[in-house]
Coordinates of C-alpha atoms in Angstrom, one line a residue:
X1 CA -0.3 0.1 -0.1
X2 CA 0.9 3.7 -0.7
X3 CA 0.0 5.6 2.4
X4 CA -1.7 8.7 1.4
X5 CA -0.1 11.5 3.8
X6 CA -0.6 14.7 2.0
X7 CA -4.1 15.0 3.7
X8 CA -3.3 14.0 7.0
X9 CA -5.3 15.6 9.4
X10 CA -7.8 16.7 6.7
X11 CA -11.1 14.9 5.9
X12 CA -11.5 14.2 2.4
X13 CA -15.7 13.0 0.6
X14 CA -14.9 10.0 -1.7
X15 CA -17.9 8.7 -4.1
X16 CA -17.3 4.6 -5.4
X17 CA -16.1 2.0 -3.2
X18 CA -15.5 -1.2 -5.7
X19 CA -12.0 -1.8 -5.9
X20 CA -9.6 1.2 -6.6
X21 CA -12.3 3.3 -4.4
X22 CA -11.8 1.2 -1.4
X23 CA -8.4 0.6 -1.9
X24 CA -8.0 4.8 -2.2
X25 CA -10.0 5.1 1.3
X26 CA -7.6 2.8 3.5
X27 CA -4.8 4.8 1.6
X28 CA -6.4 7.8 3.1
X29 CA -7.3 6.5 6.4
X30 CA -3.4 4.8 6.6
X31 CA -2.1 8.5 6.1
X32 CA -3.4 10.1 8.3
X33 CA -6.7 11.4 6.8
X34 CA -10.5 11.4 7.9
X35 CA -12.5 10.1 4.9
X36 CA -16.3 10.3 4.5
X37 CA -17.1 7.5 1.5
X38 CA -20.2 6.2 -0.1
X39 CA -21.3 4.5 -3.2
X40 CA -24.7 3.8 -4.3
X41 CA -24.2 0.1 -4.3
X42 CA -25.3 -1.1 -0.7
X43 CA -23.2 -4.5 -1.2
X44 CA -19.4 -2.0 -1.6
X45 CA -20.6 0.2 1.6
X46 CA -21.0 -3.2 3.5
X47 CA -17.4 -4.0 2.5
X48 CA -15.9 -0.6 3.1
X49 CA -17.6 -0.6 6.7
X50 CA -16.2 -4.1 7.5
X51 CA -12.6 -2.4 6.5
X52 CA -13.2 0.1 9.0
X53 CA -14.0 3.1 6.5
X54 CA -16.9 5.9 7.8
X55 CA -19.7 5.7 5.4
X56 CA -21.9 8.8 4.7
X57 CA -24.8 9.9 2.6
X58 CA -22.8 12.6 0.9
X59 CA -26.5 14.0 -0.2
X60 CA -26.5 15.1 3.7
X61 CA -22.9 15.9 4.3
X62 CA -21.5 19.6 4.5
X63 CA -19.0 20.1 2.1
X64 CA -17.5 22.9 3.4
X65 CA -15.2 20.6 5.3
X66 CA -13.6 18.9 3.0
X67 CA -10.3 19.5 1.3
X68 CA -10.9 17.6 -1.3
X69 CA -13.2 14.4 -2.6
X70 CA -12.1 11.5 -4.8
X71 CA -14.1 10.3 -7.9
X72 CA -14.1 6.4 -8.7
X73 CA -13.3 7.0 -12.7
X74 CA -16.4 4.9 -13.4
X75 CA -18.0 7.5 -12.4
X76 CA -19.8 10.7 -14.7
X77 CA -17.7 13.4 -14.6
X78 CA -19.2 15.5 -17.4
X79 CA -21.2 13.1 -19.8
X80 CA -23.6 12.2 -20.6
X81 CA -24.6 14.2 -17.3
X82 CA -22.1 15.5 -14.0
X83 CA -23.5 12.8 -11.1
X84 CA -25.3 14.1 -8.2
X85 CA -21.7 14.0 -6.3
X86 CA -19.6 16.1 -8.9
X87 CA -22.2 19.1 -8.9
X88 CA -22.3 19.1 -5.3
X89 CA -18.3 19.4 -5.0
X90 CA -18.7 21.8 -7.9
X91 CA -21.0 23.7 -6.1
X92 CA -18.7 23.4 -3.2
X93 CA -15.7 24.4 -4.7
X94 CA -14.1 21.1 -3.6
X95 CA -11.4 19.9 -6.0
X96 CA -12.4 16.6 -8.1
X97 CA -9.7 14.3 -8.6
X98 CA -9.2 10.6 -8.3
X99 CA -6.6 8.1 -7.0
X100 CA -3.6 8.3 -9.7
X101 CA -4.4 12.3 -8.7
X102 CA -3.0 11.4 -5.1
X103 CA -0.4 9.0 -6.1
X104 CA 1.2 11.9 -7.9
X105 CA 1.1 14.1 -4.9
X106 CA 2.4 11.6 -2.8
X107 CA 5.5 11.0 -5.5
X108 CA 6.3 14.8 -5.2
X109 CA 6.5 14.9 -1.4
X110 CA 7.8 11.2 -0.5
X111 CA 10.2 11.1 -3.5
X112 CA 10.1 13.7 -6.0
X113 CA 11.2 12.1 -9.3
X114 CA 10.7 8.4 -8.2
X115 CA 10.3 6.6 -12.1
X116 CA 7.1 6.6 -13.2
X117 CA 5.8 5.3 -16.4
X118 CA 2.1 5.8 -17.4
X119 CA 0.3 5.1 -20.4
X120 CA -2.6 5.6 -22.5
X121 CA -4.2 5.1 -26.0
X122 CA -7.7 3.8 -27.2
X123 CA -6.4 0.6 -28.2
X124 CA -3.0 -1.5 -27.1
X125 CA -2.7 0.3 -23.8
X126 CA -2.7 -3.1 -21.4
X127 CA -0.3 -5.2 -23.5
X128 CA 2.1 -2.6 -23.7
X129 CA 1.9 -2.0 -20.0
X130 CA 2.2 -5.4 -19.3
X131 CA 5.3 -5.4 -21.8
X132 CA 7.3 -2.5 -20.4
X133 CA 6.8 -3.5 -16.9
X134 CA 8.1 -7.0 -17.9
X135 CA 11.4 -5.8 -20.1
X136 CA 12.2 -3.8 -17.1
X137 CA 11.5 -6.4 -14.3
X138 CA 13.5 -8.8 -16.7
X139 CA 16.2 -6.3 -16.6
X140 CA 16.5 -6.2 -12.5
X141 CA 14.4 -3.0 -11.4
X142 CA 11.8 -3.0 -9.0
X143 CA 8.7 -2.6 -10.8
X144 CA 5.0 -1.8 -10.0
X145 CA 2.3 -2.2 -12.3
X146 CA -1.0 -1.4 -12.1
X147 CA -3.8 1.4 -12.7
X148 CA -6.1 0.8 -15.6
X149 CA -4.8 -2.7 -16.0
X150 CA -6.3 -3.6 -13.1
X151 CA -4.1 -3.2 -9.4
X152 CA -5.5 0.1 -7.9
X153 CA -2.3 2.4 -7.9
X154 CA -2.7 2.7 -4.0
X155 CA -2.1 -0.9 -3.7
X156 CA 1.0 -0.4 -4.9
X157 CA 4.6 -0.2 -2.7
X158 CA 5.0 3.3 -2.5
X159 CA 6.9 5.3 -5.0
X160 CA 11.3 5.7 -4.1
X161 CA 14.3 6.4 -6.3
X162 CA 14.9 2.8 -7.1
X163 CA 11.5 1.7 -7.6
X164 CA 9.8 1.6 -11.1
X165 CA 5.9 2.6 -11.3
X166 CA 4.5 1.6 -14.4
X167 CA 0.8 2.4 -15.2
X168 CA -1.9 2.0 -17.4
X169 CA -4.2 5.0 -17.4
X170 CA -7.9 5.3 -19.3
X171 CA -9.0 8.6 -20.2
X172 CA -11.5 8.7 -16.8
X173 CA -8.4 8.0 -14.9
X174 CA -6.3 11.1 -16.8
X175 CA -9.3 13.7 -16.2
X176 CA -9.3 13.6 -12.9
X177 CA -5.4 13.9 -12.6
X178 CA -5.3 17.8 -12.6
X179 CA -1.0 17.8 -12.2
X180 CA -0.2 13.9 -13.8
X181 CA 3.4 14.5 -14.5
X182 CA 5.0 10.9 -15.6
X183 CA 8.8 10.5 -15.8
X184 CA 7.5 8.8 -19.4
X185 CA 4.2 9.3 -21.0
X186 CA 3.5 7.1 -23.6
X187 CA 0.4 8.0 -26.1
X188 CA -0.1 4.7 -28.1
X189 CA -3.0 6.1 -30.3
X190 CA -6.2 7.9 -30.8
X191 CA -9.1 6.5 -32.3
X192 CA -13.1 7.5 -31.5
X193 CA -14.2 5.6 -28.1
X194 CA -15.6 6.6 -24.7
X195 CA -17.9 9.4 -26.6
X196 CA -20.3 8.8 -24.7
X197 CA -18.6 10.0 -21.5
X198 CA -16.4 12.4 -23.5
X199 CA -19.0 14.2 -25.7
X200 CA -16.8 14.8 -29.2
X201 CA -13.6 13.5 -30.4
X202 CA -11.6 16.9 -30.0
X203 CA -12.1 16.5 -26.1
X204 CA -11.4 12.4 -25.5
X205 CA -7.9 13.6 -27.7
X206 CA -7.7 16.6 -25.5
X207 CA -7.9 14.8 -22.4
X208 CA -5.4 11.9 -23.6
X209 CA -2.7 14.3 -24.6
X210 CA -3.0 15.6 -21.0
X211 CA -0.9 12.7 -20.3
X212 CA 2.2 13.8 -22.1
X213 CA 2.1 16.9 -21.3
X214 CA 3.3 17.2 -18.1
X215 CA 5.6 14.0 -18.8
X216 CA 9.8 14.2 -18.6
X217 CA 9.6 12.6 -22.1
X218 CA 7.2 12.0 -24.4
X219 CA 6.7 8.7 -26.4
X220 CA 4.0 9.0 -29.0
X221 CA 2.6 6.7 -31.6
X222 CA 2.3 8.5 -34.9
X223 CA 0.3 6.2 -36.8
X224 CA -3.4 8.1 -36.7
X225 CA -3.7 12.0 -37.4
X226 CA -4.9 13.0 -33.9
X227 CA -1.8 11.3 -32.6
X228 CA 0.7 12.9 -34.8
X229 CA -0.6 16.7 -34.0
X230 CA 0.1 16.0 -30.4
X231 CA 3.4 14.5 -31.2
X232 CA 3.7 17.9 -33.4
X233 CA 2.7 20.4 -30.5
X234 CA 4.5 18.4 -28.4
X235 CA 8.2 19.6 -29.9
X236 CA 11.2 18.4 -27.4
X237 CA 11.7 15.6 -24.9
X238 CA 9.7 13.7 -27.4
X239 CA 10.2 10.0 -29.0
X240 CA 7.8 9.4 -32.2
X241 CA 7.0 5.6 -32.9
X242 CA 5.9 4.5 -36.2
X243 CA 4.7 1.5 -38.0
X244 CA 4.9 1.9 -42.2
X245 CA 1.6 1.8 -43.9
X246 CA -0.3 3.1 -46.9
X247 CA 1.2 6.4 -47.5
X248 CA 2.1 7.3 -43.9
X249 CA 5.3 7.9 -43.5
X250 CA 7.0 9.3 -40.5
X251 CA 11.5 10.0 -41.4
X252 CA 12.3 11.3 -37.7
X253 CA 10.9 8.3 -35.4
X254 CA 11.8 4.6 -34.2
X255 CA 10.3 2.8 -36.7
X256 CA 8.7 -1.1 -36.9
X257 CA 9.6 -3.1 -40.7
X258 CA 9.5 -6.6 -41.1
X259 CA 9.4 -7.4 -37.2
X260 CA 13.0 -4.8 -36.5
X261 CA 12.7 -2.1 -34.6
X262 CA 15.1 0.7 -35.9
X263 CA 16.8 4.0 -35.5
X264 CA 15.7 7.3 -37.4
X265 CA 18.5 6.1 -39.5
X266 CA 18.4 2.6 -39.6
X267 CA 20.8 1.1 -36.8
X268 CA 18.5 -2.2 -35.5
X269 CA 17.6 -2.0 -31.8
X270 CA 15.5 -5.4 -31.3
X271 CA 14.1 -8.0 -33.0
X272 CA 10.6 -9.3 -32.3
X273 CA 10.3 -12.1 -34.8
X274 CA 9.5 -15.3 -33.7
X275 CA 8.1 -14.2 -30.5
X276 CA 4.7 -15.6 -30.3
X277 CA 3.4 -12.8 -28.0
X278 CA 4.2 -10.1 -30.0
X279 CA 2.6 -11.3 -33.3
X280 CA 0.9 -8.6 -35.8
X281 CA 2.2 -5.0 -36.7
X282 CA 0.0 -3.7 -33.6
X283 CA 2.2 -5.5 -30.9
X284 CA 5.0 -4.3 -33.6
X285 CA 4.2 -0.6 -32.1
X286 CA 4.1 -2.3 -28.3
X287 CA 7.4 -3.4 -28.7
X288 CA 8.5 -0.3 -30.4
X289 CA 7.4 1.8 -27.4
X290 CA 8.8 -0.7 -25.2
X291 CA 11.8 -0.2 -26.5
X292 CA 11.8 3.5 -26.3
X293 CA 10.9 3.3 -21.9
X294 CA 13.6 0.5 -21.4
X295 CA 16.3 2.9 -23.0
X296 CA 15.1 6.2 -21.4
X297 CA 15.2 4.0 -17.8
X298 CA 19.3 3.1 -19.1
X299 CA 18.4 -1.1 -20.1
X300 CA 21.0 -2.3 -22.1
X301 CA 20.2 -3.8 -25.3
X302 CA 21.0 -6.7 -24.7
X303 CA 18.4 -6.5 -21.3
X304 CA 16.0 -5.5 -23.4
X305 CA 16.2 -7.7 -26.3
X306 CA 16.2 -10.7 -23.4
X307 CA 12.7 -9.0 -22.1
X308 CA 11.0 -8.7 -25.3
X309 CA 12.3 -12.4 -26.3
X310 CA 10.9 -13.8 -22.9
X311 CA 7.1 -11.7 -22.6
X312 CA 4.7 -14.1 -21.9
X313 CA 1.5 -12.0 -23.4
X314 CA -1.7 -11.0 -21.5
X315 CA -4.5 -13.8 -20.9
X316 CA -7.4 -12.9 -23.9
X317 CA -5.2 -11.4 -26.0
X318 CA -4.0 -13.2 -29.1
X319 CA -3.0 -15.8 -25.9
X320 CA -1.5 -19.4 -27.6
X321 CA -3.5 -22.0 -25.3
X322 CA -1.5 -24.6 -26.7
X323 CA -0.8 -27.1 -29.8
X324 CA -2.4 -30.2 -30.7
X325 CA 0.2 -31.7 -33.4
X326 CA 0.7 -28.9 -35.8
X327 CA -2.4 -26.6 -35.5
X328 CA -1.7 -23.8 -33.0
X329 CA -4.6 -22.7 -30.7
X330 CA -5.2 -18.6 -29.6
X331 CA -7.9 -17.2 -27.8
X332 CA -8.4 -14.0 -28.8
X333 CA -11.3 -13.3 -26.3
X334 CA -10.7 -10.0 -25.9
X335 CA -11.7 -8.9 -29.0
X336 CA -15.4 -7.2 -28.5
X337 CA -15.2 -5.3 -31.9
X338 CA -14.0 -5.8 -35.8
X339 CA -11.2 -3.5 -35.3
X340 CA -9.8 -5.6 -32.4
X341 CA -10.3 -8.6 -34.5
X342 CA -8.7 -6.8 -37.2
X343 CA -5.2 -7.1 -35.4
X344 CA -5.5 -11.4 -35.0
X345 CA -6.7 -11.6 -38.6
X346 CA -3.8 -10.2 -39.8
X347 CA -1.5 -11.6 -37.7
X348 CA -2.1 -15.3 -38.9
X349 CA -3.2 -17.0 -41.6
X350 CA -5.1 -20.3 -42.6
X351 CA -7.7 -19.4 -39.7
X352 CA -10.3 -21.5 -38.6
X353 CA -11.8 -18.7 -36.9
X354 CA -14.5 -19.4 -34.3
X355 CA -16.8 -15.7 -33.8
X356 CA -20.1 -14.8 -32.5
X357 CA -21.8 -13.7 -29.5
X358 CA -23.7 -9.9 -29.0
X359 CA -22.7 -7.9 -32.1
X360 CA -21.2 -4.0 -32.2
X361 CA -22.7 -1.8 -34.6
X362 CA -21.5 -2.5 -38.0
X363 CA -21.1 -5.9 -36.8
X364 CA -17.8 -8.0 -39.4
X365 CA -18.0 -6.2 -42.4
X366 CA -14.9 -4.1 -42.2
X367 CA -13.4 -7.4 -41.8
X368 CA -14.0 -8.5 -45.3
X369 CA -10.5 -7.4 -46.7
X370 CA -8.8 -10.1 -44.6
X371 CA -11.3 -13.1 -45.4
X372 CA -8.9 -14.8 -47.6
X373 CA -7.0 -15.6 -44.7
X374 CA -9.6 -17.9 -43.3
X375 CA -10.1 -21.2 -44.0
X376 CA -13.6 -21.5 -41.9
X377 CA -15.6 -19.9 -40.2
X378 CA -17.7 -21.6 -37.0
X379 CA -20.3 -19.2 -35.7
X380 CA -21.3 -19.2 -32.0
X381 CA -24.3 -16.9 -30.4
X382 CA -26.6 -14.6 -31.5
X383 CA -24.9 -12.3 -34.1
X384 CA -24.6 -16.1 -36.0
X385 CA -27.7 -14.8 -38.6
X386 CA -26.0 -11.5 -39.4
X387 CA -22.1 -13.1 -39.2
X388 CA -23.3 -15.8 -42.1
X389 CA -24.8 -12.8 -44.2
X390 CA -21.8 -11.3 -43.9
X391 CA -19.6 -14.3 -44.9
X392 CA -22.0 -16.1 -47.5
X393 CA -20.1 -16.7 -50.6
X394 CA -16.5 -15.3 -49.4
X395 CA -15.9 -17.8 -46.5
X396 CA -17.3 -21.2 -46.0
X397 CA -18.9 -21.4 -42.3
X398 CA -20.2 -23.7 -39.7
X399 CA -23.4 -22.8 -37.5
X400 CA -22.1 -24.2 -34.1
X401 CA -24.4 -22.3 -31.8
X402 CA -21.9 -22.6 -29.0
X403 CA -18.2 -22.7 -28.3
X404 CA -18.5 -26.2 -27.0
X405 CA -19.4 -27.3 -30.3
X406 CA -17.0 -25.3 -32.2
X407 CA -13.7 -25.9 -30.5
X408 CA -13.8 -29.6 -31.8
X409 CA -15.1 -28.7 -34.7
X410 CA -12.5 -26.5 -35.4
X411 CA -10.0 -28.5 -34.6
X412 CA -10.9 -31.3 -36.5
X413 CA -11.0 -29.1 -39.6
X414 CA -7.7 -27.5 -38.6
X415 CA -5.8 -30.8 -38.3
X416 CA -6.8 -32.2 -41.5
X417 CA -6.3 -29.4 -43.5
X418 CA -2.8 -29.9 -44.4
X419 CA -1.8 -26.5 -44.4
X420 CA 1.7 -26.5 -42.5
X421 CA 0.3 -24.3 -39.4
X422 CA -3.5 -23.8 -39.4
X423 CA -4.9 -21.8 -36.6
X424 CA -7.8 -22.5 -34.8
X425 CA -8.2 -18.8 -33.4
X426 CA -11.3 -17.5 -30.9
X427 CA -11.7 -13.9 -32.0
X428 CA -15.2 -13.0 -31.8
X429 CA -15.5 -9.6 -32.7
X430 CA -18.7 -9.0 -30.0
X431 CA -19.5 -8.8 -27.0
X432 CA -19.8 -11.6 -24.9
X433 CA -23.1 -11.2 -23.1
X434 CA -25.4 -13.4 -24.9
X435 CA -23.6 -16.6 -23.7
X436 CA -21.3 -15.1 -21.1
X437 CA -20.9 -12.9 -18.4
X438 CA -17.6 -11.4 -19.7
X439 CA -14.8 -12.2 -22.0
X440 CA -12.7 -13.2 -19.2
X441 CA -15.1 -16.2 -18.6
X442 CA -15.3 -16.7 -22.0
X443 CA -11.8 -17.1 -23.0
X444 CA -11.2 -19.4 -20.1
X445 CA -13.8 -21.6 -21.2
X446 CA -12.0 -21.7 -24.8
X447 CA -9.0 -22.7 -23.0
X448 CA -11.1 -25.5 -21.3
X449 CA -12.4 -26.9 -23.9
X450 CA -8.8 -26.7 -25.7
X451 CA -7.1 -28.3 -23.1
X452 CA -9.7 -31.1 -23.0
X453 CA -9.4 -31.9 -26.5
X454 CA -7.7 -35.7 -27.5

């Protein structure tokens, strides 16, 4: 835990007592603050009381006595409309902040300049966060990883000069961190997302940009127009990262071609070819960003290459879960829309593709250019009719209804295909909610079914 001492002997209001909210309340209490916390969920309130946190309905509180208001990032700050607690805080002139803002203030008070890497982006930020943390840890560093990737930042060990915090940040978390000042700030990419919470694409991009504005060094992927514009505005203390595609060409960036990360002058820095957890152009960008961050934190080229090579990947993100003979089985259950599935389809050939679930807007029509990579499709879930219509005449398909039916059928066909390395790929391009509570449960079930194959 990181005790938050910067509010010692002061009273702090807090709304949202999920995992990070409860960790925040406990960290404030450990640092000597008085906390008055609330949540609309009765179970969360009960857990907080059991942990010794004072709960109080903030609609009945005297806001003039609060030094700050800590808001859970899952609670609307601006759109579609501010939460009632946000309106009360603003009316009382109380600063609205999040748990990462508390960490930033504690870092400045406790260990100014302690290494702090913050990563954001619409896609790829979790894999990149895990990859950076892995490379640094393999290089002998004391690494604390958390934030949006799963572990609340205040549950981690405190900042220190010889300890690196590697923190994934969502746009919601950035919005609640006004004094964000990482040693290294990473922006992977920007595509439309969460506009229901941010209003416009311009506002969403502006929030993402704030992560690198206060960073000592900025590392920016420049393969999309909003990110290129942000990099241009940043100017100094900047590393651009570029994976050439189409007519986009950047000559002053770390560039990845054919799996080799290179300096702008062409000097090779790292090789990601043959690393199963880093297949595909999107993972090349992730690797190049990790190289840039690790170099900035003084790892040697040999340490960086060893870290990349040993990276195990993340569960449910193009996760290699096994082989049966020459057939590779890949769990990409995290791919809940076409954009995510596109990355898997570009990484493999001779694909036996298991897809379906609760469809997103646009379905799989954007994936038509990649159908030539698919040997056979296996349809499950509610989207089967719609997806069959898109596949008709382009890809042979079988209606399987469930994952339990699809996995053995795909395994049988792949083994008999005659291809040198056929792939059974679960990349649903759909939410899981028609048959599974979340994508993790769906991916775990796929893994179980693969392991049960003869």
